[in-house]
Amino acid sequence: MRRSPRLAVTEVSRLRRRLMRAPVVRQLRCAQLRRLRPLANGRQRGLPIVRHYWAQFLDKHRADIRGQALEIGTTETIRGYGGSALTGADAIDLAAHNPEITVVADLTKGDELPSDAYDCFVNQFTMHLLYDLDSALYHSLRLLKPGGVMLVNFPSVEYCFAHGLDMGTGAPLFVFWQFTPLQVENLLRRCGLAEDDFDLELFGNLFARVAYQMNMAADELTPAELDHRDPGHPLLICARVVKPASWNAPRPVPMSPWLPDVVPAQWNALTGHYAA
């Protein structure tokens, strides 16, 4: 009986994961970390470790993705996790670079955005690219209905776009921040939230941080290497924020960054944020 091509590919993938986790192979792969460039010169090699952690967090809070939901850049995440629990799905970005963008706005200057409009806001892989964090969090909360939930992440380690990165989203992207748990907690408290209004969850450890920077994919790490959590070496900080019914924080004073006069790199789907 002939096996289907899909089954054969699945078996090959499974065997590859088992091989990559064999002690001898793992030792040899660790020797590759003595290098000045990321593995495969930055080419995408599988699911990034931060995406693995974020998927775990979203799965845990799937029930929050419901009603009228908002996401940055696309509606793929909210539709994938919310499914039939959604009554509407919007995407927000600086420019309408794809048909899913229904809200064109700068989250840090979003005074024209409606208040109390969404039950859920999935704010993912964006906060490190925004200079004015206080304004971004203020408008993110203002968009939510009382009792609405924001699921947001803050990377502790990330590659810096030396010359900016043009992803066609309306403006070149620059990395302004890499976060600590204490920094995130203070940001949320500064935005008019109390301890009971949010929960932080830390993912990662020293090896996960190094592996991510070296461009290792999640399936190249063992479950123990992925699942160990070291609060002193987090890779990704995730927060579940519930807007209080009494929330009435003052609008922060807007802040604008100085930006270098450079020609940004163009986004490359193969090399990801290394963009070469």
C-alpha positions as a Python dict, from the first residue, in 0.01 Angstrom:
ca = {
    (1, 'M'): (0, 0, 0),
    (2, 'R'): (148, 335, -105),
    (3, 'R'): (164, 612, 154),
    (4, 'S'): (34, 955, 61),
    (5, 'P'): (293, 1230, -7),
    (6, 'R'): (152, 1429, 284),
    (7, 'L'): (203, 1136, 523),
    (8, 'A'): (557, 1084, 395),
    (9, 'V'): (640, 1452, 452),
    (10, 'T'): (496, 1431, 805),
    (11, 'E'): (711, 1127, 883),
    (12, 'V'): (1022, 1295, 746),
    (13, 'S'): (950, 1604, 957),
    (14, 'R'): (900, 1388, 1265),
    (15, 'L'): (1225, 1201, 1205),
    (16, 'R'): (1408, 1529, 1150),
    (17, 'R'): (1285, 1664, 1487),
    (18, 'R'): (1395, 1344, 1662),
    (19, 'L'): (1735, 1360, 1495),
    (20, 'M'): (1785, 1727, 1583),
    (21, 'R'): (1717, 1646, 1950),
    (22, 'A'): (1964, 1357, 1968),
    (23, 'P'): (2242, 1438, 2221),
    (24, 'V'): (2529, 1407, 1971),
    (25, 'V'): (2355, 1622, 1709),
    (26, 'R'): (2262, 1882, 1969),
    (27, 'Q'): (2624, 1907, 2082),
    (28, 'L'): (2739, 1952, 1723),
    (29, 'R'): (2471, 2215, 1660),
    (30, 'C'): (2576, 2409, 1970),
    (31, 'A'): (2925, 2430, 1818),
    (32, 'Q'): (2769, 2629, 1533),
    (33, 'L'): (2682, 2909, 1774),
    (34, 'R'): (3043, 3027, 1765),
    (35, 'R'): (2977, 3255, 1472),
    (36, 'L'): (2931, 3619, 1371),
    (37, 'R'): (2620, 3577, 1156),
    (38, 'P'): (2294, 3396, 1231),
    (39, 'L'): (2240, 3041, 1108),
    (40, 'A'): (2151, 3017, 737),
    (41, 'N'): (2249, 3384, 713),
    (42, 'G'): (1911, 3474, 860),
    (43, 'R'): (1691, 3279, 618),
    (44, 'Q'): (1366, 3160, 773),
    (45, 'R'): (1411, 2804, 898),
    (46, 'G'): (1084, 2720, 1069),
    (47, 'L'): (860, 2862, 1340),
    (48, 'P'): (1050, 3133, 1533),
    (49, 'I'): (1079, 3064, 1906),
    (50, 'V'): (891, 3384, 1998),
    (51, 'R'): (601, 3276, 1776),
    (52, 'H'): (594, 2938, 1952),
    (53, 'Y'): (562, 3113, 2289),
    (54, 'W'): (299, 3356, 2163),
    (55, 'A'): (91, 3069, 2024),
    (56, 'Q'): (98, 2906, 2368),
    (57, 'F'): (-21, 3228, 2528),
    (58, 'L'): (-299, 3282, 2274),
    (59, 'D'): (-420, 2925, 2311),
    (60, 'K'): (-444, 2973, 2688),
    (61, 'H'): (-654, 3288, 2641),
    (62, 'R'): (-852, 3180, 2337),
    (63, 'A'): (-1181, 3255, 2516),
    (64, 'D'): (-1089, 3626, 2529),
    (65, 'I'): (-1081, 3651, 2149),
    (66, 'R'): (-1451, 3710, 2089),
    (67, 'G'): (-1708, 3966, 1985),
    (68, 'Q'): (-1577, 4264, 1795),
    (69, 'A'): (-1201, 4206, 1774),
    (70, 'L'): (-904, 4408, 1649),
    (71, 'E'): (-555, 4302, 1543),
    (72, 'I'): (-252, 4483, 1405),
    (73, 'G'): (-176, 4436, 1035),
    (74, 'T'): (-405, 4142, 967),
    (75, 'T'): (-702, 3951, 1107),
    (76, 'E'): (-534, 3610, 1076),
    (77, 'T'): (-476, 3562, 1448),
    (78, 'I'): (-815, 3677, 1573),
    (79, 'R'): (-998, 3472, 1310),
    (80, 'G'): (-782, 3167, 1377),
    (81, 'Y'): (-830, 3175, 1753),
    (82, 'G'): (-1170, 3344, 1779),
    (83, 'G'): (-1355, 3156, 1505),
    (84, 'S'): (-1730, 3159, 1555),
    (85, 'A'): (-1695, 3358, 1879),
    (86, 'L'): (-1624, 3669, 1670),
    (87, 'T'): (-1897, 3905, 1557),
    (88, 'G'): (-1652, 4124, 1366),
    (89, 'A'): (-1281, 4137, 1283),
    (90, 'D'): (-1081, 4452, 1205),
    (91, 'A'): (-714, 4514, 1135),
    (92, 'I'): (-532, 4838, 1214),
    (93, 'D'): (-212, 4972, 1057),
    (94, 'L'): (-47, 5291, 932),
    (95, 'A'): (-152, 5221, 571),
    (96, 'A'): (-400, 4996, 393),
    (97, 'H'): (-126, 4766, 265),
    (98, 'N'): (-363, 4471, 240),
    (99, 'P'): (-742, 4430, 203),
    (100, 'E'): (-782, 4328, 568),
    (101, 'I'): (-681, 4673, 697),
    (102, 'T'): (-1008, 4840, 791),
    (103, 'V'): (-866, 5094, 1039),
    (104, 'V'): (-588, 5320, 906),
    (105, 'A'): (-429, 5500, 1199),
    (106, 'D'): (-116, 5552, 1406),
    (107, 'L'): (-177, 5388, 1742),
    (108, 'T'): (38, 5651, 1914),
    (109, 'K'): (-166, 5938, 1765),
    (110, 'G'): (-506, 5777, 1753),
    (111, 'D'): (-732, 6052, 1886),
    (112, 'E'): (-971, 5990, 1597),
    (113, 'L'): (-1012, 5624, 1690),
    (114, 'P'): (-1343, 5536, 1858),
    (115, 'S'): (-1358, 5469, 2230),
    (116, 'D'): (-1521, 5156, 2379),
    (117, 'A'): (-1543, 4986, 2039),
    (118, 'Y'): (-1382, 4642, 2080),
    (119, 'D'): (-1417, 4338, 2301),
    (120, 'C'): (-1064, 4222, 2226),
    (121, 'F'): (-743, 4372, 2087),
    (122, 'V'): (-457, 4140, 1988),
    (123, 'N'): (-158, 4375, 1994),
    (124, 'Q'): (127, 4151, 1886),
    (125, 'F'): (495, 4211, 1801),
    (126, 'T'): (449, 4587, 1777),
    (127, 'M'): (527, 4758, 2108),
    (128, 'H'): (906, 4747, 2057),
    (129, 'L'): (859, 4936, 1728),
    (130, 'L'): (670, 5228, 1888),
    (131, 'Y'): (868, 5508, 2049),
    (132, 'D'): (572, 5663, 2236),
    (133, 'L'): (472, 5365, 2449),
    (134, 'D'): (247, 5559, 2686),
    (135, 'S'): (33, 5696, 2403),
    (136, 'A'): (17, 5358, 2231),
    (137, 'L'): (-105, 5183, 2546),
    (138, 'Y'): (-347, 5466, 2624),
    (139, 'H'): (-518, 5438, 2284),
    (140, 'S'): (-507, 5057, 2296),
    (141, 'L'): (-707, 5068, 2619),
    (142, 'R'): (-937, 5346, 2501),
    (143, 'L'): (-1039, 5132, 2203),
    (144, 'L'): (-1162, 4857, 2432),
    (145, 'K'): (-1507, 4834, 2583),
    (146, 'P'): (-1517, 4824, 2965),
    (147, 'G'): (-1425, 4466, 3051),
    (148, 'G'): (-1261, 4418, 2710),
    (149, 'V'): (-929, 4235, 2689),
    (150, 'M'): (-599, 4328, 2529),
    (151, 'L'): (-353, 4047, 2462),
    (152, 'V'): (-16, 4210, 2405),
    (153, 'N'): (348, 4105, 2393),
    (154, 'F'): (679, 4276, 2465),
    (155, 'P'): (1005, 4118, 2339),
    (156, 'S'): (1297, 4113, 2579),
    (157, 'V'): (1547, 4030, 2303),
    (158, 'E'): (1516, 4132, 1940),
    (159, 'Y'): (1726, 4202, 1634),
    (160, 'C'): (1771, 4578, 1576),
    (161, 'F'): (1705, 4709, 1227),
    (162, 'A'): (2030, 4898, 1178),
    (163, 'H'): (1893, 5102, 885),
    (164, 'G'): (1523, 5058, 950),
    (165, 'L'): (1297, 4810, 774),
    (166, 'D'): (1036, 4885, 508),
    (167, 'M'): (754, 4630, 525),
    (168, 'G'): (515, 4839, 318),
    (169, 'T'): (313, 4933, 624),
    (170, 'G'): (331, 5308, 569),
    (171, 'A'): (658, 5401, 739),
    (172, 'P'): (998, 5237, 798),
    (173, 'L'): (1016, 5036, 1119),
    (174, 'F'): (1284, 5085, 1384),
    (175, 'V'): (1336, 4895, 1708),
    (176, 'F'): (1322, 5140, 2000),
    (177, 'W'): (1281, 4908, 2298),
    (178, 'Q'): (1370, 4570, 2440),
    (179, 'F'): (1171, 4509, 2758),
    (180, 'T'): (1215, 4387, 3113),
    (181, 'P'): (921, 4259, 3323),
    (182, 'L'): (960, 4552, 3563),
    (183, 'Q'): (949, 4798, 3274),
    (184, 'V'): (629, 4643, 3137),
    (185, 'E'): (461, 4646, 3477),
    (186, 'N'): (545, 5013, 3523),
    (187, 'L'): (415, 5097, 3175),
    (188, 'L'): (82, 4933, 3250),
    (189, 'R'): (50, 5096, 3593),
    (190, 'R'): (140, 5434, 3440),
    (191, 'C'): (-154, 5386, 3202),
    (192, 'G'): (-406, 5388, 3485),
    (193, 'L'): (-416, 5016, 3556),
    (194, 'A'): (-404, 4848, 3895),
    (195, 'E'): (-250, 4514, 3991),
    (196, 'D'): (-579, 4327, 3945),
    (197, 'D'): (-626, 4461, 3591),
    (198, 'F'): (-344, 4266, 3425),
    (199, 'D'): (-141, 3946, 3438),
    (200, 'L'): (211, 3905, 3303),
    (201, 'E'): (351, 3576, 3178),
    (202, 'L'): (719, 3530, 3098),
    (203, 'F'): (850, 3286, 2839),
    (204, 'G'): (1205, 3178, 2770),
    (205, 'N'): (1545, 3129, 2926),
    (206, 'L'): (1909, 3200, 2849),
    (207, 'F'): (1941, 2927, 2588),
    (208, 'A'): (1611, 3023, 2419),
    (209, 'R'): (1736, 3383, 2394),
    (210, 'V'): (2064, 3277, 2234),
    (211, 'A'): (1892, 3026, 2005),
    (212, 'Y'): (1644, 3290, 1885),
    (213, 'Q'): (1920, 3541, 1812),
    (214, 'M'): (2110, 3269, 1623),
    (215, 'N'): (1801, 3198, 1409),
    (216, 'M'): (1727, 2852, 1544),
    (217, 'A'): (1366, 2742, 1490),
    (218, 'A'): (1142, 2627, 1774),
    (219, 'D'): (1147, 2263, 1658),
    (220, 'E'): (1526, 2256, 1694),
    (221, 'L'): (1495, 2292, 2071),
    (222, 'T'): (1381, 2017, 2304),
    (223, 'P'): (1060, 2061, 2504),
    (224, 'A'): (1271, 2111, 2817),
    (225, 'E'): (1476, 2384, 2648),
    (226, 'L'): (1161, 2561, 2528),
    (227, 'D'): (950, 2518, 2840),
    (228, 'H'): (1203, 2620, 3105),
    (229, 'R'): (1123, 2971, 3228),
    (230, 'D'): (1394, 3187, 3378),
    (231, 'P'): (1260, 3523, 3505),
    (232, 'G'): (1613, 3661, 3482),
    (233, 'H'): (1643, 3579, 3110),
    (234, 'P'): (1299, 3608, 2950),
    (235, 'L'): (1264, 3612, 2573),
    (236, 'L'): (901, 3723, 2547),
    (237, 'I'): (678, 3902, 2800),
    (238, 'C'): (305, 3854, 2742),
    (239, 'A'): (25, 4043, 2914),
    (240, 'R'): (-347, 3990, 2947),
    (241, 'V'): (-502, 4328, 3025),
    (242, 'V'): (-867, 4382, 3119),
    (243, 'K'): (-998, 4736, 3085),
    (244, 'P'): (-1162, 4839, 3415),
    (245, 'A'): (-1513, 4980, 3403),
    (246, 'S'): (-1386, 5291, 3584),
    (247, 'W'): (-1082, 5345, 3359),
    (248, 'N'): (-1035, 5716, 3291),
    (249, 'A'): (-662, 5776, 3252),
    (250, 'P'): (-545, 6116, 3123),
    (251, 'R'): (-406, 6129, 2772),
    (252, 'P'): (-25, 6123, 2785),
    (253, 'V'): (180, 6404, 2638),
    (254, 'P'): (278, 6284, 2286),
    (255, 'M'): (644, 6206, 2222),
    (256, 'S'): (822, 6191, 1887),
    (257, 'P'): (1155, 6016, 1823),
    (258, 'W'): (1463, 6133, 1642),
    (259, 'L'): (1518, 5907, 1340),
    (260, 'P'): (1835, 5858, 1136),
    (261, 'D'): (1846, 5968, 774),
    (262, 'V'): (1894, 5626, 615),
    (263, 'V'): (1754, 5420, 330),
    (264, 'P'): (1560, 5138, 499),
    (265, 'A'): (1614, 4775, 410),
    (266, 'Q'): (1330, 4609, 219),
    (267, 'W'): (1137, 4327, 383),
    (268, 'N'): (1237, 3988, 249),
    (269, 'A'): (1004, 3697, 324),
    (270, 'L'): (1296, 3451, 318),
    (271, 'T'): (1536, 3639, 543),
    (272, 'G'): (1270, 3787, 769),
    (273, 'H'): (1388, 4071, 987),
    (274, 'Y'): (1750, 4026, 879),
    (275, 'A'): (1621, 4156, 543),
    (276, 'A'): (1939, 4085, 344),
}
